[in-house]
Amino acid sequence: MAEVDLADLDAFAAVARSRSFRGAAGGRSVSPSSLSEAVRRLEARLGVRLLNRTTRSVTPTEAGARLLERLAPALGEVAAALDAVNSFRDSPTGTLRLNVPTIVARTVLPPIACAFLAGHPAITLEVMAEDGFIDVLAAGFDAGVRYDERLEQDMIAVPIGPRIQRYATGASPAYLAVHGAPEHPQDLLAHACIRHRFASGASLPWEFERAGEVVRISPKGPLVASNIDLEIAAAEAGLGIIATFEDALAPGFSRGTLVPVLEAWWPSFSGPFLYYAGRDHLPAPLRAFVAFLRERARER
């Protein structure tokens, strides 16, 4: 039987689970081309095609599906065996791969990540910030950060960051001087508004709440973007009213480049969670991060 490289087997499993070379590469900080080469090398050594590839999809062949079924538990055991060595170290080592929403990477994660890494110098943290809702485990991540409405029911969730957040609305003083301030959410339909569009193509309605009354509107405006920095810059330049996470607008409020709008209507919601699969042997870096978050919560 042909000798095969364990790394090539691992690369195949990652691609087969995520059904994407790009998705598997994102969770491993390697290039899609390197994973493609590893799979080609494995197929050549085994003498059988393992993946069907088109410009739109990657799917396991019958042989590939059979190999993945038998291979996944074995690779898990190898990873657990290697990680067990970490219990003999003074400090855990290894790589922790997280998939998080862009707003979490921007406003929630920086102080947490910096404090964690300062206390765990042998751990490397890899963060992929994106707003698409993917299967983080299939894509090769150890854990993800999501808000409660997006949590899978079979995952373990640990609070991370602020427990209550708000969705805020703001505009520049120059815009309000010319157009006036809205007094009710419905007034926004007569204003220029800056909208956010997710990677999926969705642009969600704006939601407001006060004393049990909920108002949802879909305003119009001069800019629809998928980048919060561009949206904030447009609002500060006086192009319209913006609605997003309060934490993202807080610097503008502090500088005076933005002014709160309809503050009595800002809805609040529960903060994000770190979530991961409940299994007996967590990788040492993930186990250390979970312990760090729980200790941080106790201290607060």
mmCIF file of C-alpha atoms in Angstrom:
data_model
loop_
_atom_site.group_PDB
_atom_site.id
_atom_site.type_symbol
_atom_site.label_atom_id
_atom_site.label_comp_id
_atom_site.label_asym_id
_atom_site.label_seq_id
_atom_site.Cartn_x
_atom_site.Cartn_y
_atom_site.Cartn_z
ATOM 1 C CA MET A 1 0.000 0.000 0.000
ATOM 2 C CA ALA A 2 1.247 3.510 -0.851
ATOM 3 C CA GLU A 3 2.661 5.529 1.988
ATOM 4 C CA VAL A 4 0.709 8.707 2.674
ATOM 5 C CA ASP A 5 1.515 11.815 4.668
ATOM 6 C CA LEU A 6 -0.626 12.438 7.749
ATOM 7 C CA ALA A 7 -0.690 16.137 6.858
ATOM 8 C CA ASP A 8 -2.175 15.306 3.446
ATOM 9 C CA LEU A 9 -4.866 13.190 5.094
ATOM 10 C CA ASP A 10 -5.642 16.050 7.457
ATOM 11 C CA ALA A 11 -5.835 18.498 4.543
ATOM 12 C CA PHE A 12 -8.240 16.215 2.670
ATOM 13 C CA ALA A 13 -10.463 15.854 5.734
ATOM 14 C CA ALA A 14 -10.617 19.624 6.218
ATOM 15 C CA VAL A 15 -11.600 20.263 2.609
ATOM 16 C CA ALA A 16 -14.096 17.416 2.514
ATOM 17 C CA ARG A 17 -15.809 18.626 5.692
ATOM 18 C CA SER A 18 -16.066 22.267 4.613
ATOM 19 C CA ARG A 19 -16.803 21.418 0.947
ATOM 20 C CA SER A 20 -14.485 24.271 0.007
ATOM 21 C CA PHE A 21 -10.747 24.764 -0.421
ATOM 22 C CA ARG A 22 -11.132 28.433 0.486
ATOM 23 C CA GLY A 23 -13.217 27.685 3.579
ATOM 24 C CA ALA A 24 -10.795 25.025 4.798
ATOM 25 C CA ALA A 25 -7.831 27.313 4.150
ATOM 26 C CA GLY A 26 -9.424 30.150 6.149
ATOM 27 C CA GLY A 27 -9.523 28.013 9.263
ATOM 28 C CA ARG A 28 -5.910 26.916 8.921
ATOM 29 C CA SER A 29 -4.027 30.019 7.783
ATOM 30 C CA VAL A 30 -2.794 28.269 4.656
ATOM 31 C CA SER A 31 -3.501 28.990 1.013
ATOM 32 C CA PRO A 32 -6.248 27.162 -0.899
ATOM 33 C CA SER A 33 -3.625 26.187 -3.465
ATOM 34 C CA SER A 34 -1.525 24.404 -0.825
ATOM 35 C CA LEU A 35 -4.553 22.368 0.254
ATOM 36 C CA SER A 36 -5.366 21.588 -3.364
ATOM 37 C CA GLU A 37 -1.821 20.353 -3.896
ATOM 38 C CA ALA A 38 -2.030 18.180 -0.760
ATOM 39 C CA VAL A 39 -5.261 16.571 -1.976
ATOM 40 C CA ARG A 40 -3.818 15.980 -5.465
ATOM 41 C CA ARG A 41 -0.762 14.390 -3.886
ATOM 42 C CA LEU A 42 -2.953 12.116 -1.744
ATOM 43 C CA GLU A 43 -5.118 11.113 -4.729
ATOM 44 C CA ALA A 44 -2.003 10.294 -6.756
ATOM 45 C CA ARG A 45 -0.600 8.075 -3.998
ATOM 46 C CA LEU A 46 -3.905 6.272 -3.465
ATOM 47 C CA GLY A 47 -4.692 6.048 -7.170
ATOM 48 C CA VAL A 48 -8.301 7.194 -6.766
ATOM 49 C CA ARG A 49 -10.186 10.481 -6.996
ATOM 50 C CA LEU A 50 -11.379 11.644 -3.580
ATOM 51 C CA LEU A 51 -13.035 14.970 -4.416
ATOM 52 C CA ASN A 52 -15.172 16.154 -7.310
ATOM 53 C CA ARG A 53 -14.210 19.749 -8.073
ATOM 54 C CA THR A 54 -16.135 22.314 -10.102
ATOM 55 C CA THR A 55 -15.927 26.096 -10.200
ATOM 56 C CA ARG A 56 -18.898 26.217 -7.819
ATOM 57 C CA SER A 57 -18.501 23.268 -5.466
ATOM 58 C CA VAL A 58 -16.272 20.627 -3.940
ATOM 59 C CA THR A 59 -17.889 17.316 -2.957
ATOM 60 C CA PRO A 60 -16.422 13.988 -1.864
ATOM 61 C CA THR A 61 -16.611 11.098 -4.301
ATOM 62 C CA GLU A 62 -17.932 7.792 -2.997
ATOM 63 C CA ALA A 63 -14.351 6.798 -2.189
ATOM 64 C CA GLY A 64 -13.705 10.164 -0.554
ATOM 65 C CA ALA A 65 -16.834 9.930 1.582
ATOM 66 C CA ARG A 66 -15.869 6.437 2.729
ATOM 67 C CA LEU A 67 -12.338 7.605 3.577
ATOM 68 C CA LEU A 68 -13.586 10.652 5.490
ATOM 69 C CA GLU A 69 -16.009 8.500 7.496
ATOM 70 C CA ARG A 70 -13.197 6.264 8.720
ATOM 71 C CA LEU A 71 -10.532 8.940 8.864
ATOM 72 C CA ALA A 72 -12.218 11.660 10.950
ATOM 73 C CA PRO A 73 -12.301 9.712 14.248
ATOM 74 C CA ALA A 74 -8.696 8.598 13.757
ATOM 75 C CA LEU A 75 -7.488 12.152 13.145
ATOM 76 C CA GLY A 76 -9.388 13.254 16.224
ATOM 77 C CA GLU A 77 -7.617 10.631 18.307
ATOM 78 C CA VAL A 78 -4.223 11.688 16.921
ATOM 79 C CA ALA A 79 -4.937 15.332 17.765
ATOM 80 C CA ALA A 80 -6.089 14.393 21.267
ATOM 81 C CA ALA A 81 -3.004 12.226 21.829
ATOM 82 C CA LEU A 82 -0.648 15.008 20.767
ATOM 83 C CA ASP A 83 -2.535 17.582 22.789
ATOM 84 C CA ALA A 84 -2.277 15.416 25.925
ATOM 85 C CA VAL A 85 1.411 16.346 26.019
ATOM 86 C CA ASN A 86 0.316 19.880 26.836
ATOM 87 C CA SER A 87 -0.800 18.760 30.292
ATOM 88 C CA PHE A 88 2.877 18.277 31.160
ATOM 89 C CA ARG A 89 3.805 21.845 30.267
ATOM 90 C CA ASP A 90 3.885 24.782 32.638
ATOM 91 C CA SER A 91 1.888 26.718 30.066
ATOM 92 C CA PRO A 92 -0.204 25.281 27.191
ATOM 93 C CA THR A 93 1.086 25.708 23.674
ATOM 94 C CA GLY A 94 -0.452 25.501 20.250
ATOM 95 C CA THR A 95 -2.811 27.431 17.990
ATOM 96 C CA LEU A 96 -6.334 28.573 18.806
ATOM 97 C CA ARG A 97 -8.454 29.282 15.716
ATOM 98 C CA LEU A 98 -11.561 31.453 16.158
ATOM 99 C CA ASN A 99 -14.239 32.543 13.698
ATOM 100 C CA VAL A 100 -15.962 35.763 14.818
ATOM 101 C CA PRO A 101 -18.300 38.440 13.409
ATOM 102 C CA THR A 102 -16.476 41.541 12.208
ATOM 103 C CA ILE A 103 -18.107 43.746 14.852
ATOM 104 C CA VAL A 104 -16.832 41.412 17.599
ATOM 105 C CA ALA A 105 -13.314 41.501 16.159
ATOM 106 C CA ARG A 106 -13.524 45.284 16.079
ATOM 107 C CA THR A 107 -15.077 46.186 19.438
ATOM 108 C CA VAL A 108 -15.208 43.153 21.762
ATOM 109 C CA LEU A 109 -12.229 40.900 21.122
ATOM 110 C CA PRO A 110 -9.181 43.249 21.237
ATOM 111 C CA PRO A 111 -8.887 43.698 25.051
ATOM 112 C CA ILE A 112 -9.809 40.058 25.680
ATOM 113 C CA ALA A 113 -7.357 38.674 23.130
ATOM 114 C CA CYS A 114 -4.508 40.916 24.294
ATOM 115 C CA ALA A 115 -4.973 39.970 27.950
ATOM 116 C CA PHE A 116 -5.230 36.267 27.105
ATOM 117 C CA LEU A 117 -2.102 36.242 24.951
ATOM 118 C CA ALA A 118 -0.132 38.186 27.563
ATOM 119 C CA GLY A 119 -0.852 35.402 30.041
ATOM 120 C CA HIS A 120 -0.308 32.555 27.538
ATOM 121 C CA PRO A 121 2.808 33.432 25.512
ATOM 122 C CA ALA A 122 3.109 29.948 24.006
ATOM 123 C CA ILE A 123 -0.326 30.100 22.347
ATOM 124 C CA THR A 124 -0.889 31.552 18.880
ATOM 125 C CA LEU A 125 -4.333 33.058 18.287
ATOM 126 C CA GLU A 126 -5.687 33.034 14.735
ATOM 127 C CA VAL A 127 -8.880 35.032 14.172
ATOM 128 C CA MET A 128 -11.005 35.004 11.023
ATOM 129 C CA ALA A 129 -13.473 37.907 11.072
ATOM 130 C CA GLU A 130 -16.460 37.484 8.780
ATOM 131 C CA ASP A 131 -20.218 37.892 8.905
ATOM 132 C CA GLY A 132 -21.204 34.720 7.081
ATOM 133 C CA PHE A 133 -22.725 31.981 9.227
ATOM 134 C CA ILE A 134 -20.618 28.899 8.605
ATOM 135 C CA ASP A 135 -20.029 25.552 10.283
ATOM 136 C CA VAL A 136 -16.930 26.598 12.198
ATOM 137 C CA LEU A 137 -15.843 23.068 13.063
ATOM 138 C CA ALA A 138 -16.159 21.840 9.482
ATOM 139 C CA ALA A 139 -14.125 24.861 8.355
ATOM 140 C CA GLY A 140 -11.291 23.950 10.724
ATOM 141 C CA PHE A 141 -11.897 26.422 13.555
ATOM 142 C CA ASP A 142 -11.720 25.415 17.213
ATOM 143 C CA ALA A 143 -14.581 27.703 18.231
ATOM 144 C CA GLY A 144 -16.696 30.603 17.069
ATOM 145 C CA VAL A 145 -18.289 33.708 18.508
ATOM 146 C CA ARG A 146 -21.974 34.320 17.813
ATOM 147 C CA TYR A 147 -24.990 36.018 19.297
ATOM 148 C CA ASP A 148 -27.621 33.837 20.941
ATOM 149 C CA GLU A 149 -30.023 33.801 18.007
ATOM 150 C CA ARG A 150 -27.310 32.153 15.908
ATOM 151 C CA LEU A 151 -26.108 29.514 18.393
ATOM 152 C CA GLU A 152 -26.463 25.872 17.439
ATOM 153 C CA GLN A 153 -28.320 23.947 20.115
ATOM 154 C CA ASP A 154 -25.739 21.161 20.416
ATOM 155 C CA MET A 155 -22.873 23.531 21.238
ATOM 156 C CA ILE A 156 -21.509 24.771 24.566
ATOM 157 C CA ALA A 157 -21.766 28.553 24.944
ATOM 158 C CA VAL A 158 -19.591 30.711 27.209
ATOM 159 C CA PRO A 159 -20.274 34.457 27.569
ATOM 160 C CA ILE A 160 -17.611 36.696 26.079
ATOM 161 C CA GLY A 161 -17.505 40.472 26.308
ATOM 162 C CA PRO A 162 -20.337 42.734 27.521
ATOM 163 C CA ARG A 163 -23.505 40.938 28.498
ATOM 164 C CA ILE A 164 -25.805 43.699 27.311
ATOM 165 C CA GLN A 165 -25.268 45.684 24.127
ATOM 166 C CA ARG A 166 -27.330 48.259 22.294
ATOM 167 C CA TYR A 167 -28.006 49.108 18.688
ATOM 168 C CA ALA A 168 -27.447 52.851 18.320
ATOM 169 C CA THR A 169 -28.352 55.545 15.805
ATOM 170 C CA GLY A 170 -26.288 58.645 15.106
ATOM 171 C CA ALA A 171 -25.591 61.461 12.674
ATOM 172 C CA SER A 172 -23.094 64.278 12.290
ATOM 173 C CA PRO A 173 -23.862 67.732 13.745
ATOM 174 C CA ALA A 174 -23.657 69.142 10.202
ATOM 175 C CA TYR A 175 -26.307 66.731 8.892
ATOM 176 C CA LEU A 176 -28.665 67.483 11.776
ATOM 177 C CA ALA A 177 -28.155 71.234 11.351
ATOM 178 C CA VAL A 178 -29.436 70.994 7.800
ATOM 179 C CA HIS A 179 -32.065 68.260 8.049
ATOM 180 C CA GLY A 180 -33.131 68.341 11.696
ATOM 181 C CA ALA A 181 -33.294 65.421 14.119
ATOM 182 C CA PRO A 182 -35.960 62.721 13.756
ATOM 183 C CA GLU A 183 -38.338 62.469 16.704
ATOM 184 C CA HIS A 184 -39.782 59.038 15.877
ATOM 185 C CA PRO A 185 -38.276 56.075 13.999
ATOM 186 C CA GLN A 186 -40.831 56.527 11.211
ATOM 187 C CA ASP A 187 -39.313 59.965 10.563
ATOM 188 C CA LEU A 188 -36.190 58.195 9.261
ATOM 189 C CA LEU A 189 -38.092 57.347 6.081
ATOM 190 C CA ALA A 190 -37.746 61.019 5.149
ATOM 191 C CA HIS A 191 -34.007 61.109 5.931
ATOM 192 C CA ALA A 192 -30.862 59.938 4.137
ATOM 193 C CA CYS A 193 -29.690 56.756 5.888
ATOM 194 C CA ILE A 194 -26.506 54.731 5.607
ATOM 195 C CA ARG A 195 -27.233 51.012 5.335
ATOM 196 C CA HIS A 196 -25.182 47.896 6.021
ATOM 197 C CA ARG A 197 -25.235 44.867 3.729
ATOM 198 C CA PHE A 198 -23.977 41.495 4.941
ATOM 199 C CA ALA A 199 -21.818 39.138 2.907
ATOM 200 C CA SER A 200 -24.939 37.070 2.187
ATOM 201 C CA GLY A 201 -26.426 40.063 0.386
ATOM 202 C CA ALA A 202 -29.020 40.719 3.090
ATOM 203 C CA SER A 203 -29.671 44.250 4.297
ATOM 204 C CA LEU A 204 -31.752 43.976 7.458
ATOM 205 C CA PRO A 205 -34.454 46.443 8.518
ATOM 206 C CA TRP A 206 -33.679 48.836 11.347
ATOM 207 C CA GLU A 207 -35.430 47.936 14.588
ATOM 208 C CA PHE A 208 -36.339 50.293 17.435
ATOM 209 C CA GLU A 209 -38.065 49.681 20.751
ATOM 210 C CA ARG A 210 -39.525 51.866 23.498
ATOM 211 C CA ALA A 211 -41.913 50.931 26.326
ATOM 212 C CA GLY A 212 -42.840 47.681 24.611
ATOM 213 C CA GLU A 213 -43.475 49.296 21.215
ATOM 214 C CA VAL A 214 -41.354 47.840 18.399
ATOM 215 C CA VAL A 215 -40.862 49.680 15.118
ATOM 216 C CA ARG A 216 -39.112 48.190 12.075
ATOM 217 C CA ILE A 217 -38.295 50.273 9.034
ATOM 218 C CA SER A 218 -36.227 49.946 5.861
ATOM 219 C CA PRO A 219 -34.907 53.445 5.150
ATOM 220 C CA LYS A 220 -33.129 54.606 1.994
ATOM 221 C CA GLY A 221 -29.940 56.581 1.532
ATOM 222 C CA PRO A 222 -26.827 57.365 -0.475
ATOM 223 C CA LEU A 223 -24.646 54.489 0.731
ATOM 224 C CA VAL A 224 -25.044 50.751 1.223
ATOM 225 C CA ALA A 225 -21.793 49.077 2.306
ATOM 226 C CA SER A 226 -20.395 45.949 3.943
ATOM 227 C CA ASN A 227 -17.622 47.806 5.788
ATOM 228 C CA ILE A 228 -18.422 49.531 9.074
ATOM 229 C CA ASP A 229 -15.448 51.914 8.858
ATOM 230 C CA LEU A 230 -16.675 53.240 5.511
ATOM 231 C CA GLU A 231 -20.207 53.592 6.888
ATOM 232 C CA ILE A 232 -19.034 55.536 9.948
ATOM 233 C CA ALA A 233 -16.843 57.791 7.802
ATOM 234 C CA ALA A 234 -19.843 58.577 5.603
ATOM 235 C CA ALA A 235 -21.972 59.436 8.634
ATOM 236 C CA GLU A 236 -19.251 61.665 10.076
ATOM 237 C CA ALA A 237 -18.985 63.398 6.682
ATOM 238 C CA GLY A 238 -22.653 64.345 6.937
ATOM 239 C CA LEU A 239 -24.021 61.990 4.282
ATOM 240 C CA GLY A 240 -26.758 60.542 6.463
ATOM 241 C CA ILE A 241 -27.905 58.775 9.621
ATOM 242 C CA ILE A 242 -26.228 55.514 10.621
ATOM 243 C CA ALA A 243 -27.516 52.642 12.782
ATOM 244 C CA THR A 244 -25.160 50.013 14.141
ATOM 245 C CA PHE A 245 -23.651 48.661 17.368
ATOM 246 C CA GLU A 246 -23.283 51.370 20.018
ATOM 247 C CA ASP A 247 -19.682 50.291 20.660
ATOM 248 C CA ALA A 248 -18.810 51.081 17.047
ATOM 249 C CA LEU A 249 -20.286 54.600 17.250
ATOM 250 C CA ALA A 250 -18.997 55.390 20.754
ATOM 251 C CA PRO A 251 -15.672 56.905 19.548
ATOM 252 C CA GLY A 252 -17.564 59.271 17.247
ATOM 253 C CA PHE A 253 -19.918 60.246 20.067
ATOM 254 C CA SER A 254 -16.914 60.954 22.303
ATOM 255 C CA ARG A 255 -15.159 63.055 19.649
ATOM 256 C CA GLY A 256 -18.331 64.950 18.803
ATOM 257 C CA THR A 257 -18.177 63.917 15.144
ATOM 258 C CA LEU A 258 -21.437 62.037 15.710
ATOM 259 C CA VAL A 259 -24.490 62.887 17.812
ATOM 260 C CA PRO A 260 -26.889 60.271 19.248
ATOM 261 C CA VAL A 261 -30.236 60.141 17.446
ATOM 262 C CA LEU A 262 -33.464 58.593 18.813
ATOM 263 C CA GLU A 263 -31.570 57.371 21.897
ATOM 264 C CA ALA A 264 -34.795 56.589 23.778
ATOM 265 C CA TRP A 265 -35.567 54.029 21.054
ATOM 266 C CA TRP A 266 -32.249 52.169 21.032
ATOM 267 C CA PRO A 267 -32.939 48.423 21.479
ATOM 268 C CA SER A 268 -30.750 46.324 23.767
ATOM 269 C CA PHE A 269 -29.803 42.672 23.342
ATOM 270 C CA SER A 270 -27.641 40.061 25.010
ATOM 271 C CA GLY A 271 -23.915 40.085 24.306
ATOM 272 C CA PRO A 272 -21.987 37.485 22.309
ATOM 273 C CA PHE A 273 -20.957 33.958 23.273
ATOM 274 C CA LEU A 274 -17.952 31.802 22.517
ATOM 275 C CA TYR A 275 -19.307 28.456 21.371
ATOM 276 C CA TYR A 276 -17.628 25.133 20.763
ATOM 277 C CA ALA A 277 -18.453 21.460 20.474
ATOM 278 C CA GLY A 278 -18.910 19.651 23.751
ATOM 279 C CA ARG A 279 -16.340 16.898 23.697
ATOM 280 C CA ASP A 280 -14.266 15.170 26.338
ATOM 281 C CA HIS A 281 -10.846 16.321 25.181
ATOM 282 C CA LEU A 282 -10.701 20.000 24.290
ATOM 283 C CA PRO A 283 -7.479 21.197 22.628
ATOM 284 C CA ALA A 284 -5.252 22.785 25.261
ATOM 285 C CA PRO A 285 -5.368 26.314 23.734
ATOM 286 C CA LEU A 286 -9.183 26.261 23.651
ATOM 287 C CA ARG A 287 -9.356 24.846 27.167
ATOM 288 C CA ALA A 288 -7.090 27.651 28.381
ATOM 289 C CA PHE A 289 -9.203 30.289 26.608
ATOM 290 C CA VAL A 290 -12.451 28.982 28.099
ATOM 291 C CA ALA A 291 -10.885 28.977 31.580
ATOM 292 C CA PHE A 292 -9.646 32.530 30.983
ATOM 293 C CA LEU A 293 -13.124 33.749 29.986
ATOM 294 C CA ARG A 294 -14.760 32.127 33.002
ATOM 295 C CA GLU A 295 -12.177 33.581 35.387
ATOM 296 C CA ARG A 296 -12.613 36.998 33.796
ATOM 297 C CA ALA A 297 -16.388 36.733 34.288
ATOM 298 C CA ARG A 298 -15.941 35.791 37.961
ATOM 299 C CA GLU A 299 -13.654 38.754 38.548
ATOM 300 C CA ARG A 300 -16.275 41.078 37.090
#
